[in-house]
Coordinates of C-alpha atoms in Angstrom, one line a residue:
M30 CA -51.3 0.8 11.2
K31 CA -54.7 -0.5 10.5
E32 CA -55.2 -2.7 7.5
P33 CA -57.2 -1.1 4.7
L34 CA -60.8 -2.3 4.4
V35 CA -61.5 -4.7 1.5
S36 CA -65.0 -5.1 0.1
I37 CA -66.1 -8.5 -1.3
C38 CA -69.0 -7.7 -3.6
I39 CA -71.2 -10.7 -4.5
P40 CA -74.0 -10.2 -7.1
N41 CA -76.3 -13.2 -7.1
Y42 CA -79.2 -14.5 -9.1
N43 CA -80.6 -18.0 -8.7
Y44 CA -77.2 -19.6 -7.7
G45 CA -78.5 -20.9 -4.4
K46 CA -76.8 -24.3 -4.8
Y47 CA -73.4 -22.5 -5.0
L48 CA -74.0 -19.6 -2.7
N49 CA -73.1 -21.3 0.6
A50 CA -69.6 -22.2 -0.6
C51 CA -69.1 -18.8 -2.2
V52 CA -70.0 -16.9 1.0
Q53 CA -67.9 -19.2 3.2
S54 CA -64.9 -18.6 0.9
A55 CA -65.4 -14.9 1.4
L56 CA -65.7 -15.1 5.1
G57 CA -62.8 -17.6 5.4
Q58 CA -60.1 -15.1 4.3
T59 CA -56.9 -15.0 6.3
Y60 CA -57.2 -11.2 6.0
E61 CA -59.4 -9.7 8.8
N62 CA -60.4 -6.2 7.8
K63 CA -63.0 -7.0 5.2
E64 CA -66.7 -6.7 4.5
V65 CA -69.0 -8.9 2.4
I66 CA -71.8 -7.3 0.4
L67 CA -74.3 -9.5 -1.2
V68 CA -76.9 -8.2 -3.7
D69 CA -79.6 -10.7 -4.6
D70 CA -81.2 -9.9 -7.9
S71 CA -84.7 -11.0 -7.0
S72 CA -83.8 -14.7 -7.1
T73 CA -86.7 -17.2 -7.4
D74 CA -84.7 -20.1 -5.8
N75 CA -83.5 -20.5 -2.2
S76 CA -80.7 -18.0 -2.5
L77 CA -82.2 -15.5 0.0
E78 CA -82.8 -18.3 2.6
I79 CA -79.1 -19.3 2.3
A80 CA -77.9 -15.7 2.5
E81 CA -79.9 -15.1 5.7
R82 CA -77.9 -17.8 7.5
Y83 CA -75.0 -15.3 7.3
R84 CA -77.0 -12.2 8.3
S85 CA -74.7 -11.4 11.3
D86 CA -71.6 -11.6 9.1
I87 CA -72.5 -10.1 5.7
H88 CA -74.6 -7.2 4.4
I89 CA -77.6 -8.4 2.4
F90 CA -79.5 -6.3 -0.2
R91 CA -82.3 -7.6 -2.4
N92 CA -83.5 -6.0 -5.6
P93 CA -87.3 -5.8 -5.7
T94 CA -87.2 -6.7 -9.4
N95 CA -84.5 -8.3 -11.5
L96 CA -82.1 -5.7 -12.7
G97 CA -79.4 -7.9 -14.3
Q98 CA -75.8 -8.6 -13.4
P99 CA -74.2 -5.3 -14.4
Q100 CA -76.6 -3.2 -12.3
S101 CA -76.4 -5.6 -9.3
T102 CA -72.6 -5.4 -9.4
N103 CA -72.6 -1.7 -9.4
K104 CA -75.1 -1.6 -6.6
A105 CA -72.9 -4.0 -4.5
V106 CA -70.0 -1.6 -5.0
Q107 CA -72.1 1.4 -4.1
C108 CA -73.2 -0.3 -0.9
S109 CA -69.6 -1.0 0.1
S110 CA -67.0 1.0 1.8
G111 CA -63.6 -0.6 1.1
K112 CA -60.5 0.9 -0.3
Y113 CA -60.2 -2.2 -2.5
L114 CA -62.9 -4.2 -4.2
V115 CA -63.3 -7.8 -5.5
I116 CA -66.3 -8.8 -7.6
L117 CA -67.1 -12.4 -6.7
H118 CA -69.7 -14.1 -8.8
S119 CA -71.8 -16.4 -6.6
D120 CA -70.8 -19.6 -8.4
D121 CA -67.1 -18.9 -7.8
L122 CA -64.8 -19.1 -4.8
L123 CA -61.9 -17.2 -3.3
L124 CA -58.9 -19.1 -1.9
P125 CA -58.2 -18.2 1.7
H126 CA -55.2 -16.0 1.0
F127 CA -56.8 -14.0 -1.9
I128 CA -57.1 -10.7 -0.1
E129 CA -53.8 -11.0 1.8
K130 CA -51.8 -11.6 -1.3
M131 CA -53.6 -9.0 -3.4
V132 CA -53.5 -6.2 -0.8
Q133 CA -49.8 -6.7 -0.4
L134 CA -49.3 -6.1 -4.1
L135 CA -51.5 -3.0 -4.2
E136 CA -50.0 -1.5 -1.0
A137 CA -46.5 -2.0 -2.3
H138 CA -47.2 -0.4 -5.7
P139 CA -49.4 2.7 -5.5
N140 CA -49.3 3.1 -9.3
V141 CA -51.1 -0.3 -9.7
G142 CA -54.9 -0.2 -10.0
L143 CA -55.5 -3.9 -10.6
A144 CA -53.9 -6.7 -8.7
V145 CA -54.4 -10.0 -10.6
G146 CA -53.8 -13.5 -9.3
E147 CA -54.1 -16.9 -11.1
R148 CA -57.2 -19.1 -11.0
M149 CA -58.0 -22.7 -10.6
E150 CA -61.0 -24.2 -12.3
T151 CA -63.7 -26.6 -11.2
D152 CA -67.0 -28.0 -12.6
E153 CA -70.1 -29.5 -11.1
A154 CA -68.0 -32.2 -9.5
G155 CA -66.2 -29.5 -7.4
I156 CA -62.7 -30.8 -7.9
P157 CA -60.3 -27.9 -8.6
T158 CA -57.7 -28.3 -11.4
K159 CA -54.7 -26.0 -12.1
V160 CA -54.5 -23.7 -15.1
A161 CA -51.3 -22.7 -16.8
P162 CA -50.3 -19.2 -15.5
F163 CA -51.0 -16.5 -18.1
Y164 CA -47.6 -14.8 -17.6
N165 CA -44.4 -16.6 -17.0
T166 CA -43.4 -14.4 -14.0
N167 CA -44.8 -12.2 -11.3
C168 CA -44.7 -8.6 -12.7
I169 CA -45.9 -5.1 -12.9
I170 CA -47.3 -4.2 -16.4
P171 CA -47.6 -0.7 -17.8
G172 CA -51.4 0.0 -18.0
E173 CA -51.5 0.8 -21.8
K174 CA -49.6 -2.4 -22.6
Q175 CA -52.0 -4.5 -20.6
A176 CA -54.9 -2.7 -22.2
K177 CA -53.7 -4.1 -25.5
V178 CA -53.9 -7.6 -24.0
F179 CA -57.5 -6.9 -22.7
M180 CA -58.5 -6.2 -26.3
M181 CA -57.6 -9.9 -27.0
T182 CA -58.5 -11.7 -23.7
S183 CA -59.4 -11.0 -20.1
F184 CA -59.0 -12.0 -16.5
L185 CA -62.0 -13.3 -14.5
P186 CA -63.6 -11.0 -11.9
C187 CA -62.6 -13.4 -9.1
Q188 CA -58.9 -13.0 -10.1
V189 CA -58.8 -9.3 -9.6
L190 CA -58.6 -6.9 -6.6
V191 CA -59.2 -3.3 -7.9
R192 CA -58.7 0.0 -6.2
R193 CA -62.0 1.7 -5.5
K194 CA -60.6 5.0 -6.9
T195 CA -59.6 3.3 -10.2
F196 CA -63.0 1.5 -10.4
E197 CA -64.9 4.8 -9.9
K198 CA -62.7 6.8 -12.3
A199 CA -63.3 4.1 -14.9
G200 CA -67.1 4.6 -14.5
G201 CA -67.8 1.2 -12.9
V202 CA -69.4 -1.7 -14.8
N203 CA -71.1 -0.7 -18.1
N204 CA -74.8 -1.5 -17.7
R205 CA -75.2 -2.0 -21.4
Y206 CA -73.4 -5.3 -21.6
I207 CA -73.2 -8.7 -20.0
V208 CA -70.8 -10.6 -22.3
N209 CA -67.2 -9.4 -21.7
L210 CA -68.3 -6.8 -19.2
D211 CA -65.4 -7.7 -17.0
G212 CA -63.0 -7.4 -20.0
L213 CA -64.3 -3.9 -20.8
L214 CA -64.0 -2.9 -17.1
W215 CA -60.4 -4.0 -16.8
F216 CA -59.6 -2.3 -20.1
K217 CA -60.9 1.0 -18.8
C218 CA -59.0 0.5 -15.5
S219 CA -55.8 -0.2 -17.3
L220 CA -56.1 3.1 -19.2
I221 CA -55.9 4.7 -15.8
N222 CA -53.3 2.7 -13.8
D223 CA -50.7 -0.1 -14.2
V224 CA -51.5 -3.8 -13.5
G225 CA -49.9 -6.2 -11.1
Y226 CA -49.8 -9.9 -11.7
I227 CA -48.8 -12.9 -9.6
Q228 CA -48.7 -16.6 -10.8
E229 CA -50.1 -17.9 -7.5
P230 CA -53.7 -19.2 -7.7
V231 CA -56.1 -17.0 -5.6
C232 CA -59.5 -18.2 -6.7
V233 CA -61.6 -21.0 -8.2
Y234 CA -63.7 -20.4 -11.3
R235 CA -66.6 -22.8 -11.8
T236 CA -67.7 -23.9 -15.3
H237 CA -71.2 -25.3 -15.7
D238 CA -74.2 -25.2 -18.1
E239 CA -76.0 -22.4 -16.1
N240 CA -73.3 -19.8 -16.0
T241 CA -73.6 -16.6 -18.1
T242 CA -71.2 -17.6 -20.8
S243 CA -73.0 -21.0 -21.3
Q244 CA -76.4 -19.3 -21.5
Y245 CA -75.2 -16.7 -24.0
N246 CA -73.6 -19.3 -26.2
R247 CA -77.1 -20.4 -27.1
S248 CA -77.6 -17.5 -29.5
I249 CA -75.6 -15.4 -31.9
V250 CA -76.0 -12.5 -29.5
H251 CA -73.0 -13.7 -27.6
M252 CA -70.4 -12.8 -30.1
M253 CA -72.2 -9.7 -31.4
E254 CA -72.2 -8.3 -27.9
Y255 CA -68.5 -9.2 -27.5
Y256 CA -67.8 -7.2 -30.6
C257 CA -69.7 -4.3 -29.2
T258 CA -67.5 -4.2 -26.1
L259 CA -64.5 -4.3 -28.3
S260 CA -65.9 -1.3 -30.3
E261 CA -66.3 0.5 -27.0
M262 CA -62.6 -0.2 -26.2
F263 CA -61.7 1.3 -29.7
R264 CA -63.7 4.4 -28.9
L265 CA -62.1 4.9 -25.5
S266 CA -58.6 4.5 -27.0
K267 CA -58.9 6.3 -30.3
D268 CA -56.4 8.9 -29.2
R269 CA -53.8 6.3 -28.2
P270 CA -51.6 5.5 -31.2
Y271 CA -50.0 2.4 -29.5
L272 CA -53.5 0.8 -29.1
N273 CA -54.8 1.9 -32.5
Q274 CA -52.3 -0.4 -34.3
F275 CA -53.9 -3.5 -32.7
F276 CA -57.6 -2.8 -33.6
N277 CA -57.6 -5.1 -36.7
A278 CA -55.9 -7.9 -34.8
A279 CA -58.5 -7.6 -32.0
I280 CA -61.3 -8.0 -34.5
R281 CA -59.7 -11.1 -36.0
R282 CA -59.4 -12.4 -32.5
V283 CA -63.2 -12.2 -32.2
G284 CA -63.4 -14.4 -35.2
E285 CA -61.2 -17.0 -33.5
L286 CA -63.3 -16.9 -30.4
T287 CA -66.5 -17.3 -32.5
L288 CA -65.0 -20.4 -34.0
R289 CA -64.1 -21.7 -30.6
Y290 CA -67.5 -21.2 -29.2
C291 CA -69.0 -22.9 -32.2
H292 CA -67.8 -26.2 -30.7
G293 CA -70.3 -25.8 -27.8
V294 CA -73.1 -25.1 -30.3
F295 CA -72.2 -28.3 -32.2
R296 CA -72.3 -30.3 -29.0
S297 CA -75.8 -29.0 -28.3
K298 CA -76.7 -30.2 -31.9
N299 CA -78.0 -26.8 -32.9
F300 CA -76.7 -26.9 -36.4
T301 CA -78.6 -23.9 -37.7
L302 CA -77.0 -21.8 -35.0
A303 CA -73.6 -23.5 -35.8
K304 CA -73.9 -22.2 -39.4
Q305 CA -74.6 -18.7 -38.1
Y306 CA -71.5 -18.9 -35.9
L307 CA -69.4 -20.0 -38.8
S308 CA -70.7 -17.2 -41.0
L309 CA -70.1 -14.6 -38.3
A310 CA -66.5 -15.9 -37.7
L311 CA -65.8 -15.4 -41.3
A312 CA -67.2 -11.9 -41.2
F313 CA -64.8 -11.0 -38.4
D314 CA -61.9 -12.7 -40.1
P315 CA -62.2 -13.7 -43.8
G316 CA -58.8 -15.4 -43.5
L317 CA -60.5 -18.2 -41.4
E318 CA -61.7 -19.6 -44.7
H319 CA -58.3 -21.3 -45.0
N320 CA -58.3 -22.5 -41.4
H321 CA -58.5 -26.3 -41.0
N322 CA -60.7 -25.9 -37.9
Y323 CA -63.2 -23.7 -39.8
Q324 CA -63.2 -26.0 -42.9
A325 CA -63.9 -29.1 -40.8
L326 CA -66.7 -27.5 -38.9
R327 CA -68.2 -26.1 -42.0
Y328 CA -68.0 -29.5 -43.6
C329 CA -69.9 -31.1 -40.7
A330 CA -72.5 -28.3 -40.5
T331 CA -73.4 -28.4 -44.2
S332 CA -73.3 -32.2 -44.8
V333 CA -76.4 -33.5 -46.6
H334 CA -75.2 -37.2 -46.7
E335 CA -74.3 -37.8 -43.0
D336 CA -75.6 -36.7 -39.6
P337 CA -73.6 -33.5 -38.7
F338 CA -73.1 -34.6 -35.1
I339 CA -71.8 -38.0 -36.1
L340 CA -69.4 -36.3 -38.5
Y341 CA -68.3 -33.9 -35.7
E342 CA -67.7 -36.7 -33.2
R343 CA -65.5 -38.4 -35.8
L344 CA -63.4 -35.3 -36.4
V345 CA -63.5 -33.7 -33.0
D346 CA -60.1 -35.0 -31.9
T347 CA -58.5 -33.2 -34.9
I348 CA -60.4 -29.9 -34.7
T349 CA -61.1 -29.1 -31.0
P350 CA -58.9 -26.2 -29.8
E351 CA -56.5 -27.3 -27.2
K352 CA -56.3 -25.6 -23.8
R353 CA -53.4 -23.3 -23.3
T354 CA -50.5 -25.2 -21.7
F355 CA -47.9 -22.5 -21.8
S356 CA -47.4 -19.0 -20.3
Y357 CA -46.8 -15.7 -22.1
D358 CA -43.9 -13.3 -21.7
P359 CA -45.2 -10.1 -20.1
P360 CA -45.6 -7.1 -22.4
D361 CA -42.6 -4.9 -23.1
G362 CA -41.9 -2.4 -20.3
S363 CA -43.0 -4.8 -17.5
F364 CA -40.7 -5.5 -14.6
P365 CA -40.6 -8.6 -12.4
I366 CA -41.6 -8.6 -8.7
A367 CA -41.0 -11.1 -5.9

Protein backbone atom coordinates (compact mmCIF):
# COMPACT_ATOMS: atom_id res chain seq x y z
CA MET A 1 0.00 0.00 0.00
CA LYS A 2 1.36 3.40 -0.97
CA GLU A 3 2.14 5.78 1.86
CA PRO A 4 -0.22 8.80 2.10
CA LEU A 5 1.17 12.04 0.72
CA VAL A 6 2.21 14.57 3.35
CA SER A 7 2.51 18.29 2.57
CA ILE A 8 5.06 20.42 4.41
CA CYS A 9 3.78 23.99 4.07
CA ILE A 10 6.35 26.74 4.68
CA PRO A 11 5.20 30.38 4.80
CA ASN A 12 8.23 32.67 4.74
CA TYR A 13 8.93 36.37 5.08
CA ASN A 14 12.46 37.72 5.41
CA TYR A 15 13.85 34.68 7.22
CA GLY A 16 16.58 34.01 4.68
CA LYS A 17 19.19 33.35 7.37
CA TYR A 18 17.09 30.46 8.72
CA LEU A 19 15.50 29.22 5.50
CA ASN A 20 18.27 26.91 4.34
CA ALA A 21 18.18 24.87 7.57
CA CYS A 22 14.37 24.83 7.54
CA VAL A 23 14.08 23.48 3.98
CA GLN A 24 16.81 20.92 4.58
CA SER A 25 14.93 19.64 7.63
CA ALA A 26 11.80 19.26 5.49
CA LEU A 27 13.63 17.43 2.72
CA GLY A 28 15.60 15.28 5.16
CA GLN A 29 12.60 13.36 6.48
CA THR A 30 12.84 9.59 6.81
CA TYR A 31 9.36 9.46 5.24
CA GLU A 32 9.51 9.43 1.43
CA ASN A 33 6.04 10.36 0.13
CA LYS A 34 6.06 14.08 0.86
CA GLU A 35 6.00 17.44 -0.88
CA VAL A 36 7.37 20.79 0.25
CA ILE A 37 5.38 23.94 -0.55
CA LEU A 38 7.10 27.27 0.11
CA VAL A 39 5.19 30.55 -0.14
CA ASP A 40 7.42 33.61 0.04
CA ASP A 41 5.48 36.65 1.18
CA SER A 42 7.33 39.17 -1.00
CA SER A 43 10.52 39.04 1.08
CA THR A 44 13.06 41.85 0.74
CA ASP A 45 16.05 39.79 1.89
CA ASN A 46 17.77 36.85 0.14
CA SER A 47 14.98 34.35 0.89
CA LEU A 48 14.03 33.79 -2.74
CA GLU A 49 17.64 33.25 -3.76
CA ILE A 50 17.99 30.55 -1.10
CA ALA A 51 14.67 28.92 -2.03
CA GLU A 52 15.71 28.74 -5.68
CA ARG A 53 18.60 26.43 -4.73
CA TYR A 54 15.93 23.81 -4.03
CA ARG A 55 13.79 24.47 -7.10
CA SER A 56 14.04 20.84 -8.26
CA ASP A 57 12.88 19.50 -4.88
CA ILE A 58 10.23 21.95 -3.65
CA HIS A 59 7.32 23.97 -5.04
CA ILE A 60 7.95 27.72 -4.76
CA PHE A 61 5.29 30.43 -4.89
CA ARG A 62 5.86 34.14 -4.36
CA ASN A 63 3.23 36.68 -3.38
CA PRO A 64 3.54 39.82 -5.56
CA THR A 65 2.78 41.91 -2.45
CA ASN A 66 3.05 41.18 1.25
CA LEU A 67 -0.16 39.45 2.37
CA GLY A 68 0.82 38.48 5.91
CA GLN A 69 1.43 35.18 7.62
CA PRO A 70 -2.20 33.94 7.83
CA GLN A 71 -2.93 34.38 4.11
CA SER A 72 0.46 32.95 3.12
CA THR A 73 -0.22 29.89 5.27
CA ASN A 74 -3.63 29.32 3.71
CA LYS A 75 -2.13 29.79 0.24
CA ALA A 76 0.53 27.16 0.96
CA VAL A 77 -2.18 24.70 1.99
CA GLN A 78 -4.28 25.54 -1.08
CA CYS A 79 -1.26 24.85 -3.30
CA SER A 80 -0.63 21.49 -1.65
CA SER A 81 -2.12 18.06 -2.26
CA GLY A 82 -1.35 15.99 0.84
CA LYS A 83 -3.74 13.97 2.94
CA TYR A 84 -1.85 15.36 5.95
CA LEU A 85 -0.39 18.84 6.51
CA VAL A 86 2.29 20.43 8.67
CA ILE A 87 2.72 24.20 8.89
CA LEU A 88 6.45 24.80 9.27
CA HIS A 89 7.49 28.38 9.97
CA SER A 90 10.72 29.14 8.20
CA ASP A 91 12.72 29.81 11.37
CA ASP A 92 11.86 26.37 12.80
CA LEU A 93 13.03 22.82 12.03
CA LEU A 94 11.52 19.35 11.74
CA LEU A 95 13.48 16.44 13.21
CA PRO A 96 14.05 13.67 10.64
CA HIS A 97 11.35 11.32 11.94
CA PHE A 98 8.59 13.95 12.30
CA ILE A 99 6.39 12.71 9.45
CA GLU A 100 7.07 9.04 10.08
CA LYS A 101 5.97 9.24 13.71
CA MET A 102 2.99 11.52 13.16
CA VAL A 103 1.60 9.60 10.17
CA GLN A 104 1.74 6.37 12.18
CA LEU A 105 -0.42 7.97 14.84
CA LEU A 106 -3.00 9.36 12.41
CA GLU A 107 -3.22 6.19 10.34
CA ALA A 108 -3.72 4.06 13.47
CA HIS A 109 -6.46 6.33 14.85
CA PRO A 110 -8.93 7.55 12.19
CA ASN A 111 -10.85 9.55 14.81
CA VAL A 112 -7.77 11.74 15.47
CA GLY A 113 -7.51 15.01 13.53
CA LEU A 114 -4.32 16.40 15.10
CA ALA A 115 -1.16 14.40 15.83
CA VAL A 116 1.06 16.31 18.25
CA GLY A 117 4.68 15.60 19.17
CA GLU A 118 6.99 17.33 21.60
CA ARG A 119 9.45 20.07 20.70
CA MET A 120 12.97 21.06 21.48
CA GLU A 121 13.99 24.73 21.61
CA THR A 122 16.95 26.66 20.28
CA ASP A 123 18.04 30.27 19.94
CA GLU A 124 20.44 32.21 17.75
CA ALA A 125 23.25 29.93 18.95
CA GLY A 126 21.50 26.96 17.34
CA ILE A 127 22.01 24.50 20.21
CA PRO A 128 18.77 22.55 20.86
CA THR A 129 17.58 22.06 24.45
CA LYS A 130 14.89 19.69 25.69
CA VAL A 131 11.53 20.88 27.00
CA ALA A 132 9.54 19.05 29.67
CA PRO A 133 6.80 17.03 27.91
CA PHE A 134 3.39 18.68 28.17
CA TYR A 135 1.60 15.45 29.09
CA ASN A 136 3.08 12.65 31.20
CA THR A 137 2.16 9.89 28.74
CA ASN A 138 1.46 9.20 25.07
CA CYS A 139 -2.30 9.38 24.68
CA ILE A 140 -5.46 10.00 22.65
CA ILE A 141 -7.45 12.93 24.05
CA PRO A 142 -11.18 13.57 23.45
CA GLY A 143 -11.40 16.62 21.20
CA GLU A 144 -13.64 18.71 23.45
CA LYS A 145 -11.41 18.04 26.46
CA GLN A 146 -8.34 19.18 24.51
CA ALA A 147 -10.29 22.23 23.28
CA LYS A 148 -10.51 23.32 26.91
CA VAL A 149 -6.70 23.10 27.11
CA PHE A 150 -6.38 25.16 23.92
CA MET A 151 -8.33 27.96 25.63
CA MET A 152 -5.44 28.15 28.12
CA THR A 153 -2.37 27.31 26.02
CA SER A 154 -1.40 25.88 22.64
CA PHE A 155 1.02 23.71 20.70
CA LEU A 156 3.35 25.22 18.11
CA PRO A 157 2.57 24.66 14.40
CA CYS A 158 5.79 22.65 13.93
CA GLN A 159 4.58 20.17 16.57
CA VAL A 160 1.41 19.24 14.72
CA LEU A 161 0.45 17.09 11.74
CA VAL A 162 -3.20 17.75 10.83
CA ARG A 163 -5.59 15.92 8.54
CA ARG A 164 -6.44 18.02 5.50
CA LYS A 165 -10.15 17.18 5.97
CA THR A 166 -10.02 18.47 9.53
CA PHE A 167 -8.12 21.63 8.52
CA GLU A 168 -10.60 22.39 5.75
CA LYS A 169 -13.66 21.68 7.87
CA ALA A 170 -12.27 24.04 10.51
CA GLY A 171 -12.02 26.77 7.87
CA GLY A 172 -8.24 26.94 7.81
CA VAL A 173 -6.24 29.74 9.40
CA ASN A 174 -8.30 32.79 10.38
CA ASN A 175 -6.95 35.70 8.32
CA ARG A 176 -7.95 38.26 10.96
CA TYR A 177 -5.31 37.31 13.50
CA ILE A 178 -1.57 36.76 13.83
CA VAL A 179 -1.17 36.37 17.60
CA ASN A 180 -2.43 32.94 18.75
CA LEU A 181 -3.64 32.09 15.25
CA ASP A 182 -2.32 28.54 15.73
CA GLY A 183 -4.10 28.20 19.08
CA LEU A 184 -7.38 29.24 17.46
CA LEU A 185 -6.83 26.83 14.55
CA TRP A 186 -6.12 23.86 16.84
CA PHE A 187 -9.13 24.77 18.97
CA LYS A 188 -11.38 24.66 15.90
CA CYS A 189 -9.87 21.34 14.83
CA SER A 190 -10.40 19.83 18.28
CA LEU A 191 -14.11 20.65 18.07
CA ILE A 192 -14.17 18.32 15.06
CA ASN A 193 -11.83 15.42 15.95
CA ASP A 194 -9.84 13.94 18.82
CA VAL A 195 -6.16 14.76 19.41
CA GLY A 196 -3.21 12.36 19.60
CA TYR A 197 -0.08 13.19 21.58
CA ILE A 198 3.38 11.62 21.92
CA GLN A 199 6.16 12.72 24.25
CA GLU A 200 8.93 12.22 21.71
CA PRO A 201 10.46 15.46 20.34
CA VAL A 202 9.68 15.89 16.62
CA CYS A 203 10.73 19.49 15.93
CA VAL A 204 12.91 22.40 17.01
CA TYR A 205 11.36 25.79 17.80
CA ARG A 206 13.65 28.78 17.46
CA THR A 207 13.34 31.77 19.79
CA HIS A 208 14.85 35.06 18.66
CA ASP A 209 14.16 38.79 18.69
CA GLU A 210 12.74 38.80 15.16
CA ASN A 211 10.03 36.16 15.50
CA THR A 212 6.35 37.10 15.47
CA THR A 213 5.81 36.89 19.21
CA SER A 214 8.86 39.03 19.96
CA GLN A 215 7.73 41.65 17.45
CA TYR A 216 4.20 41.80 18.85
CA ASN A 217 5.45 42.06 22.43
CA ARG A 218 6.52 45.59 21.54
CA SER A 219 2.95 46.89 21.74
CA ILE A 220 -0.20 46.35 23.78
CA VAL A 221 -1.82 44.94 20.63
CA HIS A 222 -0.30 41.53 21.40
CA MET A 223 -2.51 40.71 24.37
CA MET A 224 -5.57 42.47 22.98
CA GLU A 225 -5.39 40.24 19.89
CA TYR A 226 -4.84 37.19 22.09
CA TYR A 227 -8.06 38.09 23.91
CA CYS A 228 -9.85 38.45 20.55
CA THR A 229 -8.88 34.90 19.56
CA LEU A 230 -10.16 33.70 22.92
CA SER A 231 -13.45 35.51 22.33
CA GLU A 232 -13.71 33.70 18.98
CA MET A 233 -13.24 30.39 20.80
CA PHE A 234 -16.07 31.36 23.16
CA ARG A 235 -18.31 32.15 20.20
CA LEU A 236 -17.58 28.84 18.49
CA SER A 237 -18.29 26.84 21.63
CA LYS A 238 -21.24 28.76 23.08
CA ASP A 239 -23.48 25.70 22.68
CA ARG A 240 -21.05 23.38 24.49
CA PRO A 241 -21.79 23.38 28.25
CA TYR A 242 -18.54 21.59 29.11
CA LEU A 243 -16.45 24.41 27.60
CA ASN A 244 -18.69 27.23 28.87
CA GLN A 245 -17.66 26.55 32.47
CA PHE A 246 -14.02 27.41 31.70
CA PHE A 247 -14.57 30.79 29.99
CA ASN A 248 -13.79 32.89 33.09
CA ALA A 249 -10.69 30.84 33.90
CA ALA A 250 -9.48 31.33 30.33
CA ILE A 251 -9.80 35.10 30.66
CA ARG A 252 -7.84 35.02 33.92
CA ARG A 253 -5.21 33.00 32.10
CA VAL A 254 -4.79 35.90 29.64
CA GLY A 255 -4.05 38.09 32.66
CA GLU A 256 -1.29 35.68 33.73
CA LEU A 257 0.18 35.69 30.21
CA THR A 258 0.08 39.49 30.07
CA LEU A 259 2.04 39.61 33.31
CA ARG A 260 4.55 37.08 31.95
CA TYR A 261 5.13 39.05 28.74
CA CYS A 262 5.59 42.20 30.82
CA HIS A 263 9.05 40.88 31.77
CA GLY A 264 10.16 41.18 28.14
CA VAL A 265 8.87 44.75 28.05
CA PHE A 266 10.87 45.55 31.19
CA ARG A 267 14.02 44.10 29.66
CA SER A 268 13.53 46.43 26.68
CA LYS A 269 13.32 49.34 29.18
CA ASN A 270 9.96 50.48 27.79
CA PHE A 271 8.44 51.38 31.14
CA THR A 272 5.47 53.26 29.68
CA LEU A 273 4.46 50.09 27.85
CA ALA A 274 5.18 48.03 30.99
CA LYS A 275 2.62 50.11 32.90
CA GLN A 276 0.08 49.46 30.14
CA TYR A 277 0.74 45.73 30.34
CA LEU A 278 0.24 45.81 34.11
CA SER A 279 -3.05 47.70 33.78
CA LEU A 280 -4.26 45.27 31.14
CA ALA A 281 -3.27 42.25 33.24
CA LEU A 282 -5.40 43.62 36.07
CA ALA A 283 -8.32 44.21 33.70
CA PHE A 284 -8.23 40.54 32.68
CA ASP A 285 -7.83 39.33 36.26
CA PRO A 286 -8.43 41.79 39.14
CA GLY A 287 -7.17 39.11 41.52
CA LEU A 288 -3.62 39.72 40.27
CA GLU A 289 -3.54 42.81 42.46
CA HIS A 290 -2.59 40.46 45.31
CA ASN A 291 -0.03 38.53 43.24
CA HIS A 292 3.60 38.98 44.39
CA ASN A 293 4.88 39.08 40.80
CA TYR A 294 2.39 41.82 39.87
CA GLN A 295 3.14 43.87 42.98
CA ALA A 296 6.89 43.71 42.39
CA LEU A 297 6.62 44.69 38.72
CA ARG A 298 4.27 47.54 39.57
CA TYR A 299 6.68 48.74 42.25
CA CYS A 300 9.51 48.81 39.71
CA ALA A 301 7.45 50.49 36.99
CA THR A 302 6.11 53.28 39.22
CA SER A 303 9.27 54.04 41.18
CA VAL A 304 10.13 57.74 41.28
CA HIS A 305 13.23 57.41 43.48
CA GLU A 306 15.20 54.70 41.67
CA ASP A 307 15.75 53.67 38.07
CA PRO A 308 13.00 51.12 37.24
CA PHE A 309 15.39 48.82 35.39
CA ILE A 310 17.93 48.78 38.22
CA LEU A 311 15.12 47.90 40.59
CA TYR A 312 13.94 45.19 38.21
CA GLU A 313 17.43 43.66 37.95
CA ARG A 314 17.62 43.60 41.74
CA LEU A 315 14.28 41.79 42.06
CA VAL A 316 14.28 39.68 38.89
CA ASP A 317 15.40 36.46 40.58
CA THR A 318 12.37 36.55 42.87
CA ILE A 319 9.72 37.53 40.30
CA THR A 320 10.68 35.96 36.95
CA PRO A 321 8.25 33.12 36.13
CA GLU A 322 10.04 29.79 36.04
CA LYS A 323 9.91 27.51 33.02
CA ARG A 324 7.63 24.53 33.44
CA THR A 325 9.63 21.53 34.66
CA PHE A 326 6.75 19.08 35.11
CA SER A 327 4.22 17.30 32.88
CA TYR A 328 0.43 17.38 33.18
CA ASP A 329 -1.94 14.45 33.47
CA PRO A 330 -3.97 14.16 30.25
CA PRO A 331 -7.59 15.35 30.46
CA ASP A 332 -10.29 13.01 31.73
CA GLY A 333 -11.40 10.51 29.10
CA SER A 334 -7.94 10.20 27.51
CA PHE A 335 -6.41 6.78 27.01
CA PRO A 336 -2.73 5.83 26.76
CA ILE A 337 -1.10 4.59 23.56
CA ALA A 338 2.24 2.92 22.89
